[in-house]
Amino acid sequence: AQTVTQSQPEMSVQEAETVTLSCTYDTSESDYYLFWYKQPPSRQMILVIRQEAYKQQNATENRFSVNFQKAAKSFSLKISDSQLGDAAMYFCAYRSSNSGYALNFGKGTSLLVTP
Amino acid sequence: KAGVTQTPRYLIKTRGQQVTLSCSPISGHRSVSWYQQTPGQGLQFLFEYFSETQRNKGNFPGRFSGRQFSNSRSEMNVSTLELGDSALYLCASSDRQPNTGELFFGEGSRLTVL
């Protein structure tokens, strides 16, 4: 089974600064999808960004970008110009191209944004 | 467009009882997945339904079951509740289009087992 590891239980960043959240995964597959989800205190998870493994170009969504290193099985999330509303739990997730829509989640990183 | 709706939002049960949770997906979405979230185990996949058929199942005992109706609404049931079943149960819907896989989550049902 694929495992997803987030080695940083908690991170802190000041407003307007940049922070990088780490994620590594273990898989023997070549075709898969990676996601970062955000779970604010209200508990509703929302998708931040996705990356298809077959794409070499790193995904970007406004202030959010990823550093996808397929050989190293690393998928980090960079948040630029951090805002107070970015404070949340961030989960890295893996989906095999063969597993339907089952996501394997990491344990999450709690991001604190300070004024 | 209404989001994913889960009911009830909070409930308290005692050991040995059973519970049914409901999930209404986003209109047009035919895939519904269920996840259990606990502080210790994190987010774990329970099962996925698509067009009333279970397509995938996680590593949970048979006490956990689910179903999906023709209108795509889904229910999950946990029988003979144990203390360890206390968790936030999240439902997610998807249009299951290839190469996307975006899940839209509900706010969850918080189950406490006493």
GROMACS .gro file of C-alpha atoms in nm:
model
  229
    1ALA     CA    1   0.000   0.000   0.000
    2GLN     CA    2   0.114   0.349  -0.075
    3THR     CA    3   0.214   0.556   0.226
    4VAL     CA    4   0.224   0.932   0.252
    5THR     CA    5   0.449   1.100   0.507
    6GLN     CA    6   0.430   1.456   0.629
    7SER     CA    7   0.724   1.504   0.860
    8GLN     CA    8   0.620   1.843   0.996
    9PRO     CA    9   0.329   1.818   1.242
   10GLU     CA   10   0.329   2.196   1.289
   11MET     CA   11   0.465   2.493   1.100
   12SER     CA   12   0.451   2.864   1.162
   13VAL     CA   13   0.487   3.155   0.920
   14GLN     CA   14   0.448   3.528   0.942
   15GLU     CA   15   0.203   3.710   0.723
   16ALA     CA   16   0.342   3.793   0.380
   17GLU     CA   17   0.623   3.541   0.418
   18THR     CA   18   0.673   3.214   0.234
   19VAL     CA   19   0.645   2.868   0.385
   20THR     CA   20   0.707   2.522   0.245
   21LEU     CA   21   0.528   2.211   0.366
   22SER     CA   22   0.694   1.877   0.301
   23CYS     CA   23   0.546   1.554   0.178
   24THR     CA   24   0.703   1.228   0.070
   25TYR     CA   25   0.531   0.916  -0.054
   26ASP     CA   26   0.612   0.559  -0.123
   27THR     CA   27   0.487   0.385  -0.435
   28SER     CA   28   0.594   0.142  -0.702
   29GLU     CA   29   0.349   0.284  -0.953
   30SER     CA   30   0.442   0.518  -1.232
   31ASP     CA   31   0.101   0.673  -1.290
   32TYR     CA   32  -0.070   0.848  -1.003
   33TYR     CA   33  -0.202   1.179  -0.875
   34LEU     CA   34  -0.094   1.393  -0.584
   35PHE     CA   35  -0.299   1.651  -0.399
   36TRP     CA   36  -0.275   1.906  -0.125
   37TYR     CA   37  -0.594   1.960   0.072
   38LYS     CA   38  -0.661   2.232   0.326
   39GLN     CA   39  -0.884   2.178   0.628
   40PRO     CA   40  -0.967   2.502   0.812
   41PRO     CA   41  -1.105   2.488   1.165
   42SER     CA   42  -1.460   2.465   1.023
   43ARG     CA   43  -1.356   2.114   0.907
   44GLN     CA   44  -1.460   2.135   0.542
   45MET     CA   45  -1.165   2.016   0.337
   46ILE     CA   46  -1.093   2.193   0.012
   47LEU     CA   47  -0.852   2.112  -0.265
   48VAL     CA   48  -0.554   2.345  -0.285
   49ILE     CA   49  -0.361   2.200  -0.574
   50ARG     CA   50  -0.317   1.880  -0.773
   51GLN     CA   51  -0.033   1.726  -0.969
   52GLU     CA   52  -0.044   1.448  -1.225
   53ALA     CA   53   0.265   1.229  -1.204
   54TYR     CA   54   0.307   1.219  -1.581
   55LYS     CA   55   0.345   1.596  -1.594
   56GLN     CA   56   0.696   1.722  -1.532
   57GLN     CA   57   0.584   2.081  -1.489
   58ASN     CA   58   0.509   2.179  -1.133
   59ALA     CA   59   0.150   2.283  -1.068
   60THR     CA   60   0.073   2.638  -0.962
   61GLU     CA   61  -0.246   2.794  -0.830
   62ASN     CA   62  -0.208   3.162  -0.750
   63ARG     CA   63   0.003   3.182  -0.430
   64PHE     CA   64   0.031   2.804  -0.405
   65SER     CA   65   0.286   2.600  -0.594
   66VAL     CA   66   0.439   2.258  -0.565
   67ASN     CA   67   0.785   2.115  -0.606
   68PHE     CA   68   0.727   1.770  -0.750
   69GLN     CA   69   1.033   1.547  -0.754
   70LYS     CA   70   0.916   1.216  -0.897
   71ALA     CA   71   1.242   1.028  -0.858
   72ALA     CA   72   1.274   1.137  -0.499
   73LYS     CA   73   0.900   1.078  -0.440
   74SER     CA   74   0.868   1.423  -0.291
   75PHE     CA   75   0.579   1.665  -0.326
   76SER     CA   76   0.619   1.985  -0.126
   77LEU     CA   77   0.376   2.276  -0.112
   78LYS     CA   78   0.497   2.634  -0.117
   79ILE     CA   79   0.269   2.910   0.003
   80SER     CA   80   0.382   3.257  -0.095
   81ASP     CA   81   0.267   3.584   0.059
   82SER     CA   82   0.101   3.396   0.346
   83GLN     CA   83  -0.230   3.528   0.471
   84LEU     CA   84  -0.414   3.480   0.798
   85GLY     CA   85  -0.675   3.279   0.611
   86ASP     CA   86  -0.411   3.023   0.518
   87ALA     CA   87  -0.406   2.895   0.874
   88ALA     CA   88  -0.534   2.539   0.863
   89MET     CA   89  -0.438   2.173   0.856
   90TYR     CA   90  -0.279   2.080   0.528
   91PHE     CA   91  -0.297   1.724   0.404
   92CYS     CA   92  -0.093   1.569   0.131
   93ALA     CA   93  -0.273   1.289  -0.052
   94TYR     CA   94  -0.193   1.023  -0.309
   95ARG     CA   95  -0.427   0.858  -0.552
   96SER     CA   96  -0.333   0.565  -0.768
   97SER     CA   97  -0.462   0.568  -1.122
   98ASN     CA   98  -0.593   0.218  -1.050
   99SER     CA   99  -0.765   0.267  -0.713
  100GLY     CA  100  -1.079   0.443  -0.816
  101TYR     CA  101  -1.108   0.752  -0.608
  102ALA     CA  102  -0.949   0.631  -0.286
  103LEU     CA  103  -0.704   0.882  -0.143
  104ASN     CA  104  -0.417   0.796   0.087
  105PHE     CA  105  -0.362   1.091   0.317
  106GLY     CA  106  -0.064   1.197   0.520
  107LYS     CA  107  -0.112   1.282   0.887
  108GLY     CA  108  -0.124   1.652   0.812
  109THR     CA  109   0.067   1.968   0.895
  110SER     CA  110  -0.090   2.235   1.111
  111LEU     CA  111   0.000   2.576   0.972
  112LEU     CA  112  -0.010   2.878   1.201
  113VAL     CA  113   0.004   3.223   1.044
  114THR     CA  114   0.112   3.505   1.272
  115PRO     CA  115   0.049   3.875   1.210
  116LYS     CA  116  -2.463   2.505  -0.650
  117ALA     CA  117  -2.511   2.344  -0.311
  118GLY     CA  118  -2.214   2.167  -0.161
  119VAL     CA  119  -2.190   1.825  -0.004
  120THR     CA  120  -2.437   1.795   0.282
  121GLN     CA  121  -2.389   1.556   0.570
  122THR     CA  122  -2.637   1.479   0.843
  123PRO     CA  123  -2.638   1.469   1.133
  124ARG     CA  124  -2.348   1.699   1.212
  125TYR     CA  125  -2.307   1.572   1.568
  126LEU     CA  126  -2.428   1.264   1.745
  127ILE     CA  127  -2.361   1.069   2.060
  128LYS     CA  128  -2.411   0.696   2.088
  129THR     CA  129  -2.324   0.428   2.338
  130ARG     CA  130  -2.123   0.113   2.284
  131GLY     CA  131  -2.315  -0.161   2.109
  132GLN     CA  132  -2.557   0.071   1.933
  133GLN     CA  133  -2.562   0.128   1.563
  134VAL     CA  134  -2.556   0.453   1.368
  135THR     CA  135  -2.648   0.569   1.019
  136LEU     CA  136  -2.492   0.875   0.860
  137SER     CA  137  -2.622   1.043   0.548
  138CYS     CA  138  -2.452   1.226   0.266
  139SER     CA  139  -2.603   1.424  -0.021
  140PRO     CA  140  -2.347   1.489  -0.294
  141ILE     CA  141  -2.318   1.791  -0.516
  142SER     CA  142  -2.584   1.784  -0.784
  143GLY     CA  143  -2.461   1.582  -1.081
  144HIS     CA  144  -2.193   1.397  -0.889
  145ARG     CA  145  -2.239   1.023  -0.896
  146SER     CA  146  -1.940   0.921  -0.687
  147VAL     CA  147  -1.949   0.934  -0.310
  148SER     CA  148  -1.659   0.839  -0.086
  149TRP     CA  149  -1.643   0.808   0.291
  150TYR     CA  150  -1.345   0.876   0.516
  151GLN     CA  151  -1.289   0.837   0.888
  152GLN     CA  152  -1.078   1.104   1.057
  153THR     CA  153  -0.929   1.049   1.402
  154PRO     CA  154  -0.640   1.220   1.581
  155GLY     CA  155  -0.445   0.897   1.601
  156GLN     CA  156  -0.500   0.739   1.262
  157GLY     CA  157  -0.563   1.051   1.057
  158LEU     CA  158  -0.780   1.023   0.749
  159GLN     CA  159  -0.861   0.673   0.637
  160PHE     CA  160  -1.062   0.567   0.335
  161LEU     CA  161  -1.374   0.367   0.411
  162PHE     CA  162  -1.542   0.306   0.076
  163GLU     CA  163  -1.652   0.461  -0.250
  164TYR     CA  164  -1.981   0.426  -0.430
  165PHE     CA  165  -2.052   0.508  -0.790
  166SER     CA  166  -2.386   0.455  -0.960
  167GLU     CA  167  -2.515   0.260  -0.659
  168THR     CA  168  -2.224   0.014  -0.667
  169GLN     CA  169  -1.939  -0.009  -0.423
  170ARG     CA  170  -1.627   0.046  -0.631
  171ASN     CA  171  -1.360   0.040  -0.364
  172LYS     CA  172  -1.332  -0.049   0.002
  173GLY     CA  173  -1.077   0.038   0.267
  174ASN     CA  174  -0.944  -0.181   0.542
  175PHE     CA  175  -1.230  -0.161   0.790
  176PRO     CA  176  -1.425  -0.440   0.959
  177GLY     CA  177  -1.760  -0.555   0.828
  178ARG     CA  178  -1.936  -0.347   1.093
  179PHE     CA  179  -1.886  -0.057   0.857
  180SER     CA  180  -2.115  -0.066   0.559
  181GLY     CA  181  -2.266   0.172   0.311
  182ARG     CA  182  -2.500   0.211   0.024
  183GLN     CA  183  -2.591   0.455  -0.245
  184PHE     CA  184  -2.933   0.536  -0.378
  185SER     CA  185  -3.044   0.611  -0.732
  186ASN     CA  186  -3.032   0.985  -0.661
  187SER     CA  187  -2.664   0.944  -0.560
  188ARG     CA  188  -2.731   1.011  -0.194
  189SER     CA  189  -2.531   0.778   0.026
  190GLU     CA  190  -2.556   0.638   0.374
  191MET     CA  191  -2.302   0.466   0.586
  192ASN     CA  192  -2.384   0.245   0.880
  193VAL     CA  193  -2.172   0.134   1.171
  194SER     CA  194  -2.311  -0.149   1.379
  195THR     CA  195  -2.211  -0.261   1.727
  196LEU     CA  196  -2.033   0.062   1.800
  197GLU     CA  197  -1.702   0.059   1.982
  198LEU     CA  198  -1.528   0.341   2.164
  199GLY     CA  199  -1.269   0.353   1.886
  200ASP     CA  200  -1.535   0.441   1.633
  201SER     CA  201  -1.549   0.790   1.776
  202ALA     CA  202  -1.438   1.006   1.485
  203LEU     CA  203  -1.525   1.265   1.230
  204TYR     CA  204  -1.678   1.091   0.930
  205LEU     CA  205  -1.627   1.280   0.609
  206CYS     CA  206  -1.817   1.232   0.289
  207ALA     CA  207  -1.681   1.348  -0.045
  208SER     CA  208  -1.839   1.360  -0.386
  209SER     CA  209  -1.688   1.370  -0.731
  210ASP     CA  210  -1.794   1.375  -1.091
  211ARG     CA  211  -1.530   1.106  -1.140
  212GLN     CA  212  -1.399   1.257  -1.459
  213PRO     CA  213  -1.071   1.104  -1.578
  214ASN     CA  214  -0.748   1.275  -1.485
  215THR     CA  215  -0.902   1.508  -1.231
  216GLY     CA  216  -1.018   1.326  -0.925
  217GLU     CA  217  -1.110   1.632  -0.729
  218LEU     CA  218  -1.312   1.542  -0.424
  219PHE     CA  219  -1.553   1.789  -0.270
  220PHE     CA  220  -1.590   1.727   0.100
  221GLY     CA  221  -1.876   1.785   0.337
  222GLU     CA  222  -1.831   1.928   0.684
  223GLY     CA  223  -1.851   1.586   0.839
  224SER     CA  224  -2.050   1.403   1.102
  225ARG     CA  225  -1.889   1.402   1.443
  226LEU     CA  226  -1.964   1.072   1.617
  227THR     CA  227  -1.892   1.025   1.985
  228VAL     CA  228  -1.927   0.676   2.131
  229LEU     CA  229  -1.960   0.655   2.509
   0.00000   0.00000   0.00000
